[in-house]
Every structure is written in C-alpha cells, then in structure tokens.
Amino acid sequence: MCRNLGALCCIFVTLAGASSPVPESADALPREMLSAHNEIRSRMDLPPLHWSDRLAAHAQEWADRLLRERSFHHRSHPIFGENLFDITGGRATAKLVVGDWVSEVHDYDYRSNTCRAVCGHYTQVIWSNTREVGCAIARDDRREVWVCNYNPPGNWIGERPY
C-alpha cells in the first residue's frame, strides 16, 4: 500500500457507444456528484460530504490540463485526495463515475485493512474523516476527464477508512 492511495489511483474507460450525457447546468454537477457520493456514505452510516467550490475549481484546472495535454495521471504532489475517471467514445454520468470507483469494494478487505488490487478510489469515497468534495469535467468531441478532489484527503497507510 502507498501512503496516500487516492493520489495514486485512476480509472480509464473506453466505450464504443454513447451513454447518458454529463450534466449541462452548473448546478447539476455538484448536486449529482454529492448525491452519488453520499448515497454510498449513507449506506455505511458515514457523515455526508459537502460541496466545495474551491475543490471544484482545483479539480477543473486539472481536468482541463489532462484533456488539453491528452494525458491521464494524478498531480505530482497533491494536497487533496483525488479520484480520476476518463472515458473515450461516450459520455459518463455522476452515478456511473462514482459507481465505478466504489466497485473497488470487492478488492478491499476491511478486517485486514488490505487491498487485493486497486481500491483507493473506493476508500477515498468512504474515508470517514473526509468532509468536502469538489468535482469537475473537461470534455471534447471524443473524451471526458472527470476529477474529484477531497478534503481532508484519505487513504493513509495503517489507517482504516471508517
């Protein structure tokens, strides 16, 4: 395991067909991403996350850069937790993106606090000390890059997510 798994985990998806479009209004993304995150957290009796415009602006800057540079990687020295999602040839939804991150639950063993493969997206979403999230999307005709930043960050070695 790494010191901060959220800083080392990312998701890449390629779809042949289109899926549901991303939110078009500025109000839809915060509402939909908070709903998707907090639905999972509520199932585990964890406190809900709150939206942060500051984190969303930080996420937007990174999503724009990744799209512009045609790259896909985490910031070198992140100050926040970070989950990434990339899709080519289709459009994602908040529920699909968060659902993809949370699907890593199958790789995480709470009792031993270990991960069989990749589970840092999942543990960041459910990290009990995280209180706020801000997310953004950058897209062009072929690709979308989704970035969520979390404060305080999670995924500290030796600590359980909840």
PDB file of C-alpha atoms in Angstrom:
ATOM      1  CA  MET A   1       0.000   0.000   0.000  1.00  0.00           C
ATOM      2  CA  CYS A   2       1.099   3.559  -0.561  1.00  0.00           C
ATOM      3  CA  ARG A   3       0.935   6.443   1.898  1.00  0.00           C
ATOM      4  CA  ASN A   4      -1.992   8.065   0.129  1.00  0.00           C
ATOM      5  CA  LEU A   5      -3.700   5.664  -2.262  1.00  0.00           C
ATOM      6  CA  GLY A   6      -6.063   8.332  -3.579  1.00  0.00           C
ATOM      7  CA  ALA A   7      -3.104  10.121  -5.079  1.00  0.00           C
ATOM      8  CA  LEU A   8      -2.063   7.016  -6.983  1.00  0.00           C
ATOM      9  CA  CYS A   9      -5.307   5.652  -8.335  1.00  0.00           C
ATOM     10  CA  CYS A  10      -7.077   6.397 -11.580  1.00  0.00           C
ATOM     11  CA  ILE A  11      -9.661   4.845 -13.878  1.00  0.00           C
ATOM     12  CA  PHE A  12      -9.657   4.696 -17.680  1.00  0.00           C
ATOM     13  CA  VAL A  13     -12.729   3.622 -19.635  1.00  0.00           C
ATOM     14  CA  THR A  14     -13.314   3.278 -23.370  1.00  0.00           C
ATOM     15  CA  LEU A  15     -16.816   2.906 -24.753  1.00  0.00           C
ATOM     16  CA  ALA A  16     -17.889   2.269 -28.298  1.00  0.00           C
ATOM     17  CA  GLY A  17     -21.331   3.829 -27.877  1.00  0.00           C
ATOM     18  CA  ALA A  18     -22.653   6.852 -26.078  1.00  0.00           C
ATOM     19  CA  SER A  19     -24.147   6.753 -22.615  1.00  0.00           C
ATOM     20  CA  SER A  20     -26.176   9.353 -20.753  1.00  0.00           C
ATOM     21  CA  PRO A  21     -24.854  12.881 -21.160  1.00  0.00           C
ATOM     22  CA  VAL A  22     -22.969  14.734 -18.462  1.00  0.00           C
ATOM     23  CA  PRO A  23     -24.844  17.432 -16.567  1.00  0.00           C
ATOM     24  CA  GLU A  24     -25.295  20.548 -18.699  1.00  0.00           C
ATOM     25  CA  SER A  25     -26.092  23.066 -15.975  1.00  0.00           C
ATOM     26  CA  ALA A  26     -23.602  24.384 -13.449  1.00  0.00           C
ATOM     27  CA  ASP A  27     -25.921  23.335 -10.618  1.00  0.00           C
ATOM     28  CA  ALA A  28     -26.370  19.755 -11.814  1.00  0.00           C
ATOM     29  CA  LEU A  29     -22.794  18.502 -11.357  1.00  0.00           C
ATOM     30  CA  PRO A  30     -22.497  19.423  -7.650  1.00  0.00           C
ATOM     31  CA  ARG A  31     -25.956  18.030  -6.917  1.00  0.00           C
ATOM     32  CA  GLU A  32     -25.412  14.788  -8.838  1.00  0.00           C
ATOM     33  CA  MET A  33     -21.877  14.146  -7.567  1.00  0.00           C
ATOM     34  CA  LEU A  34     -22.875  14.847  -3.957  1.00  0.00           C
ATOM     35  CA  SER A  35     -25.864  12.570  -4.313  1.00  0.00           C
ATOM     36  CA  ALA A  36     -23.773   9.735  -5.774  1.00  0.00           C
ATOM     37  CA  HIS A  37     -21.075  10.071  -3.073  1.00  0.00           C
ATOM     38  CA  ASN A  38     -23.492  10.499  -0.189  1.00  0.00           C
ATOM     39  CA  GLU A  39     -25.714   7.607  -1.224  1.00  0.00           C
ATOM     40  CA  ILE A  40     -22.741   5.280  -0.709  1.00  0.00           C
ATOM     41  CA  ARG A  41     -21.660   7.001   2.506  1.00  0.00           C
ATOM     42  CA  SER A  42     -25.165   6.849   3.980  1.00  0.00           C
ATOM     43  CA  ARG A  43     -25.284   3.070   3.471  1.00  0.00           C
ATOM     44  CA  MET A  44     -22.268   2.901   5.776  1.00  0.00           C
ATOM     45  CA  ASP A  45     -23.588   5.413   8.341  1.00  0.00           C
ATOM     46  CA  LEU A  46     -20.852   7.883   7.398  1.00  0.00           C
ATOM     47  CA  PRO A  47     -21.357  11.638   7.514  1.00  0.00           C
ATOM     48  CA  PRO A  48     -22.324  13.236   4.209  1.00  0.00           C
ATOM     49  CA  LEU A  49     -19.815  15.180   2.172  1.00  0.00           C
ATOM     50  CA  HIS A  50     -20.370  18.863   1.443  1.00  0.00           C
ATOM     51  CA  TRP A  51     -19.652  20.556  -1.853  1.00  0.00           C
ATOM     52  CA  SER A  52     -16.606  22.824  -2.095  1.00  0.00           C
ATOM     53  CA  ASP A  53     -16.364  25.354  -4.906  1.00  0.00           C
ATOM     54  CA  ARG A  54     -12.672  25.725  -4.037  1.00  0.00           C
ATOM     55  CA  LEU A  55     -12.059  21.989  -4.582  1.00  0.00           C
ATOM     56  CA  ALA A  56     -14.202  22.045  -7.736  1.00  0.00           C
ATOM     57  CA  ALA A  57     -12.056  24.863  -9.184  1.00  0.00           C
ATOM     58  CA  HIS A  58      -8.920  22.891  -8.302  1.00  0.00           C
ATOM     59  CA  ALA A  59     -10.403  19.813  -9.999  1.00  0.00           C
ATOM     60  CA  GLN A  60     -11.451  21.817 -13.073  1.00  0.00           C
ATOM     61  CA  GLU A  61      -7.950  23.173 -13.580  1.00  0.00           C
ATOM     62  CA  TRP A  62      -6.531  19.632 -13.528  1.00  0.00           C
ATOM     63  CA  ALA A  63      -9.274  18.117 -15.715  1.00  0.00           C
ATOM     64  CA  ASP A  64      -8.732  20.875 -18.300  1.00  0.00           C
ATOM     65  CA  ARG A  65      -4.990  20.260 -18.293  1.00  0.00           C
ATOM     66  CA  LEU A  66      -5.351  16.488 -18.686  1.00  0.00           C
ATOM     67  CA  LEU A  67      -7.721  16.964 -21.610  1.00  0.00           C
ATOM     68  CA  ARG A  68      -5.550  19.638 -23.242  1.00  0.00           C
ATOM     69  CA  GLU A  69      -2.361  17.581 -22.865  1.00  0.00           C
ATOM     70  CA  ARG A  70      -4.094  14.324 -23.817  1.00  0.00           C
ATOM     71  CA  SER A  71      -2.751  12.715 -20.668  1.00  0.00           C
ATOM     72  CA  PHE A  72      -4.164  10.922 -17.671  1.00  0.00           C
ATOM     73  CA  HIS A  73      -2.312  10.967 -14.365  1.00  0.00           C
ATOM     74  CA  HIS A  74      -2.509  12.429 -10.885  1.00  0.00           C
ATOM     75  CA  ARG A  75      -0.860  15.635  -9.790  1.00  0.00           C
ATOM     76  CA  SER A  76       2.741  15.116  -8.714  1.00  0.00           C
ATOM     77  CA  HIS A  77       2.341  16.479  -5.183  1.00  0.00           C
ATOM     78  CA  PRO A  78      -1.374  16.501  -4.386  1.00  0.00           C
ATOM     79  CA  ILE A  79      -2.627  18.491  -1.430  1.00  0.00           C
ATOM     80  CA  PHE A  80      -6.092  16.922  -1.606  1.00  0.00           C
ATOM     81  CA  GLY A  81      -7.361  13.418  -2.160  1.00  0.00           C
ATOM     82  CA  GLU A  82      -8.007  12.860  -5.854  1.00  0.00           C
ATOM     83  CA  ASN A  83     -10.038  10.424  -7.924  1.00  0.00           C
ATOM     84  CA  LEU A  84      -9.817  10.419 -11.711  1.00  0.00           C
ATOM     85  CA  PHE A  85     -12.056   8.930 -14.375  1.00  0.00           C
ATOM     86  CA  ASP A  86     -11.500   9.004 -18.131  1.00  0.00           C
ATOM     87  CA  ILE A  87     -13.877   7.940 -20.883  1.00  0.00           C
ATOM     88  CA  THR A  88     -13.389   7.890 -24.642  1.00  0.00           C
ATOM     89  CA  GLY A  89     -16.169   7.466 -27.177  1.00  0.00           C
ATOM     90  CA  GLY A  90     -19.048   8.112 -24.811  1.00  0.00           C
ATOM     91  CA  ARG A  91     -20.415  10.245 -22.025  1.00  0.00           C
ATOM     92  CA  ALA A  92     -20.494   9.348 -18.357  1.00  0.00           C
ATOM     93  CA  THR A  93     -22.813  10.306 -15.523  1.00  0.00           C
ATOM     94  CA  ALA A  94     -22.022  11.110 -11.916  1.00  0.00           C
ATOM     95  CA  LYS A  95     -23.615   7.854 -10.846  1.00  0.00           C
ATOM     96  CA  LEU A  96     -21.533   5.839 -13.334  1.00  0.00           C
ATOM     97  CA  VAL A  97     -18.280   7.552 -12.307  1.00  0.00           C
ATOM     98  CA  VAL A  98     -18.785   7.166  -8.555  1.00  0.00           C
ATOM     99  CA  GLY A  99     -20.187   3.665  -9.091  1.00  0.00           C
ATOM    100  CA  ASP A 100     -17.029   2.705 -10.937  1.00  0.00           C
ATOM    101  CA  TRP A 101     -14.841   3.969  -8.090  1.00  0.00           C
ATOM    102  CA  VAL A 102     -16.996   2.235  -5.493  1.00  0.00           C
ATOM    103  CA  SER A 103     -16.926  -1.074  -7.398  1.00  0.00           C
ATOM    104  CA  GLU A 104     -13.420  -1.477  -5.986  1.00  0.00           C
ATOM    105  CA  VAL A 105     -15.073  -2.533  -2.713  1.00  0.00           C
ATOM    106  CA  HIS A 106     -14.581  -6.107  -3.951  1.00  0.00           C
ATOM    107  CA  ASP A 107     -10.803  -5.672  -3.696  1.00  0.00           C
ATOM    108  CA  TYR A 108     -10.837  -4.254  -0.170  1.00  0.00           C
ATOM    109  CA  ASP A 109     -10.807  -6.387   2.989  1.00  0.00           C
ATOM    110  CA  TYR A 110     -11.824  -4.300   5.988  1.00  0.00           C
ATOM    111  CA  ARG A 111     -10.835  -6.890   8.592  1.00  0.00           C
ATOM    112  CA  SER A 112      -7.207  -6.967   7.467  1.00  0.00           C
ATOM    113  CA  ASN A 113      -7.317  -3.413   6.063  1.00  0.00           C
ATOM    114  CA  THR A 114      -5.725  -4.637   2.830  1.00  0.00           C
ATOM    115  CA  CYS A 115      -6.386  -4.306  -0.855  1.00  0.00           C
ATOM    116  CA  ARG A 116      -6.031  -7.160  -3.378  1.00  0.00           C
ATOM    117  CA  ALA A 117      -5.763  -4.867  -6.388  1.00  0.00           C
ATOM    118  CA  VAL A 118      -6.908  -1.260  -6.757  1.00  0.00           C
ATOM    119  CA  CYS A 119      -9.231   0.076  -4.080  1.00  0.00           C
ATOM    120  CA  GLY A 120      -8.028   3.620  -3.377  1.00  0.00           C
ATOM    121  CA  HIS A 121     -10.941   5.227  -5.236  1.00  0.00           C
ATOM    122  CA  TYR A 122     -13.403   3.334  -3.090  1.00  0.00           C
ATOM    123  CA  THR A 123     -11.639   4.055   0.190  1.00  0.00           C
ATOM    124  CA  GLN A 124     -11.351   7.769  -0.678  1.00  0.00           C
ATOM    125  CA  VAL A 125     -15.098   7.984  -1.352  1.00  0.00           C
ATOM    126  CA  ILE A 126     -15.878   6.380   2.021  1.00  0.00           C
ATOM    127  CA  TRP A 127     -12.991   7.869   4.040  1.00  0.00           C
ATOM    128  CA  SER A 128     -14.783   8.865   7.253  1.00  0.00           C
ATOM    129  CA  ASN A 129     -12.659  11.943   8.016  1.00  0.00           C
ATOM    130  CA  THR A 130     -13.217  13.481   4.581  1.00  0.00           C
ATOM    131  CA  ARG A 131     -15.771  16.277   4.831  1.00  0.00           C
ATOM    132  CA  GLU A 132     -15.861  18.002   1.458  1.00  0.00           C
ATOM    133  CA  VAL A 133     -15.605  17.218  -2.224  1.00  0.00           C
ATOM    134  CA  GLY A 134     -15.362  19.232  -5.406  1.00  0.00           C
ATOM    135  CA  CYS A 135     -15.516  17.714  -8.876  1.00  0.00           C
ATOM    136  CA  ALA A 136     -15.171  18.815 -12.470  1.00  0.00           C
ATOM    137  CA  ILE A 137     -15.419  17.548 -16.033  1.00  0.00           C
ATOM    138  CA  ALA A 138     -13.397  18.526 -19.075  1.00  0.00           C
ATOM    139  CA  ARG A 139     -14.558  17.218 -22.414  1.00  0.00           C
ATOM    140  CA  ASP A 140     -14.170  17.454 -26.144  1.00  0.00           C
ATOM    141  CA  ASP A 141     -15.833  15.584 -29.014  1.00  0.00           C
ATOM    142  CA  ARG A 142     -14.234  12.251 -28.097  1.00  0.00           C
ATOM    143  CA  ARG A 143     -13.166  12.287 -24.470  1.00  0.00           C
ATOM    144  CA  GLU A 144     -14.217  13.241 -20.962  1.00  0.00           C
ATOM    145  CA  VAL A 145     -11.971  13.594 -17.942  1.00  0.00           C
ATOM    146  CA  TRP A 146     -13.604  13.644 -14.510  1.00  0.00           C
ATOM    147  CA  VAL A 147     -11.674  14.793 -11.445  1.00  0.00           C
ATOM    148  CA  CYS A 148     -12.841  14.869  -7.828  1.00  0.00           C
ATOM    149  CA  ASN A 149     -10.774  16.373  -5.031  1.00  0.00           C
ATOM    150  CA  TYR A 150     -11.369  15.515  -1.368  1.00  0.00           C
ATOM    151  CA  ASN A 151     -10.560  17.388   1.819  1.00  0.00           C
ATOM    152  CA  PRO A 152      -9.169  16.245   4.090  1.00  0.00           C
ATOM    153  CA  PRO A 153      -7.609  13.520   1.936  1.00  0.00           C
ATOM    154  CA  GLY A 154      -7.878   9.865   2.852  1.00  0.00           C
ATOM    155  CA  ASN A 155      -6.015   6.642   2.222  1.00  0.00           C
ATOM    156  CA  TRP A 156      -3.309   6.896   4.860  1.00  0.00           C
ATOM    157  CA  ILE A 157      -1.253   3.742   5.418  1.00  0.00           C
ATOM    158  CA  GLY A 158      -2.224   1.863   8.529  1.00  0.00           C
ATOM    159  CA  GLU A 159      -5.493   3.770   8.951  1.00  0.00           C
ATOM    160  CA  ARG A 160      -8.891   2.277   8.236  1.00  0.00           C
ATOM    161  CA  PRO A 161     -11.267   4.254   6.042  1.00  0.00           C
ATOM    162  CA  TYR A 162     -14.036   4.149   8.677  1.00  0.00           C
TER     163      TYR A 162
END
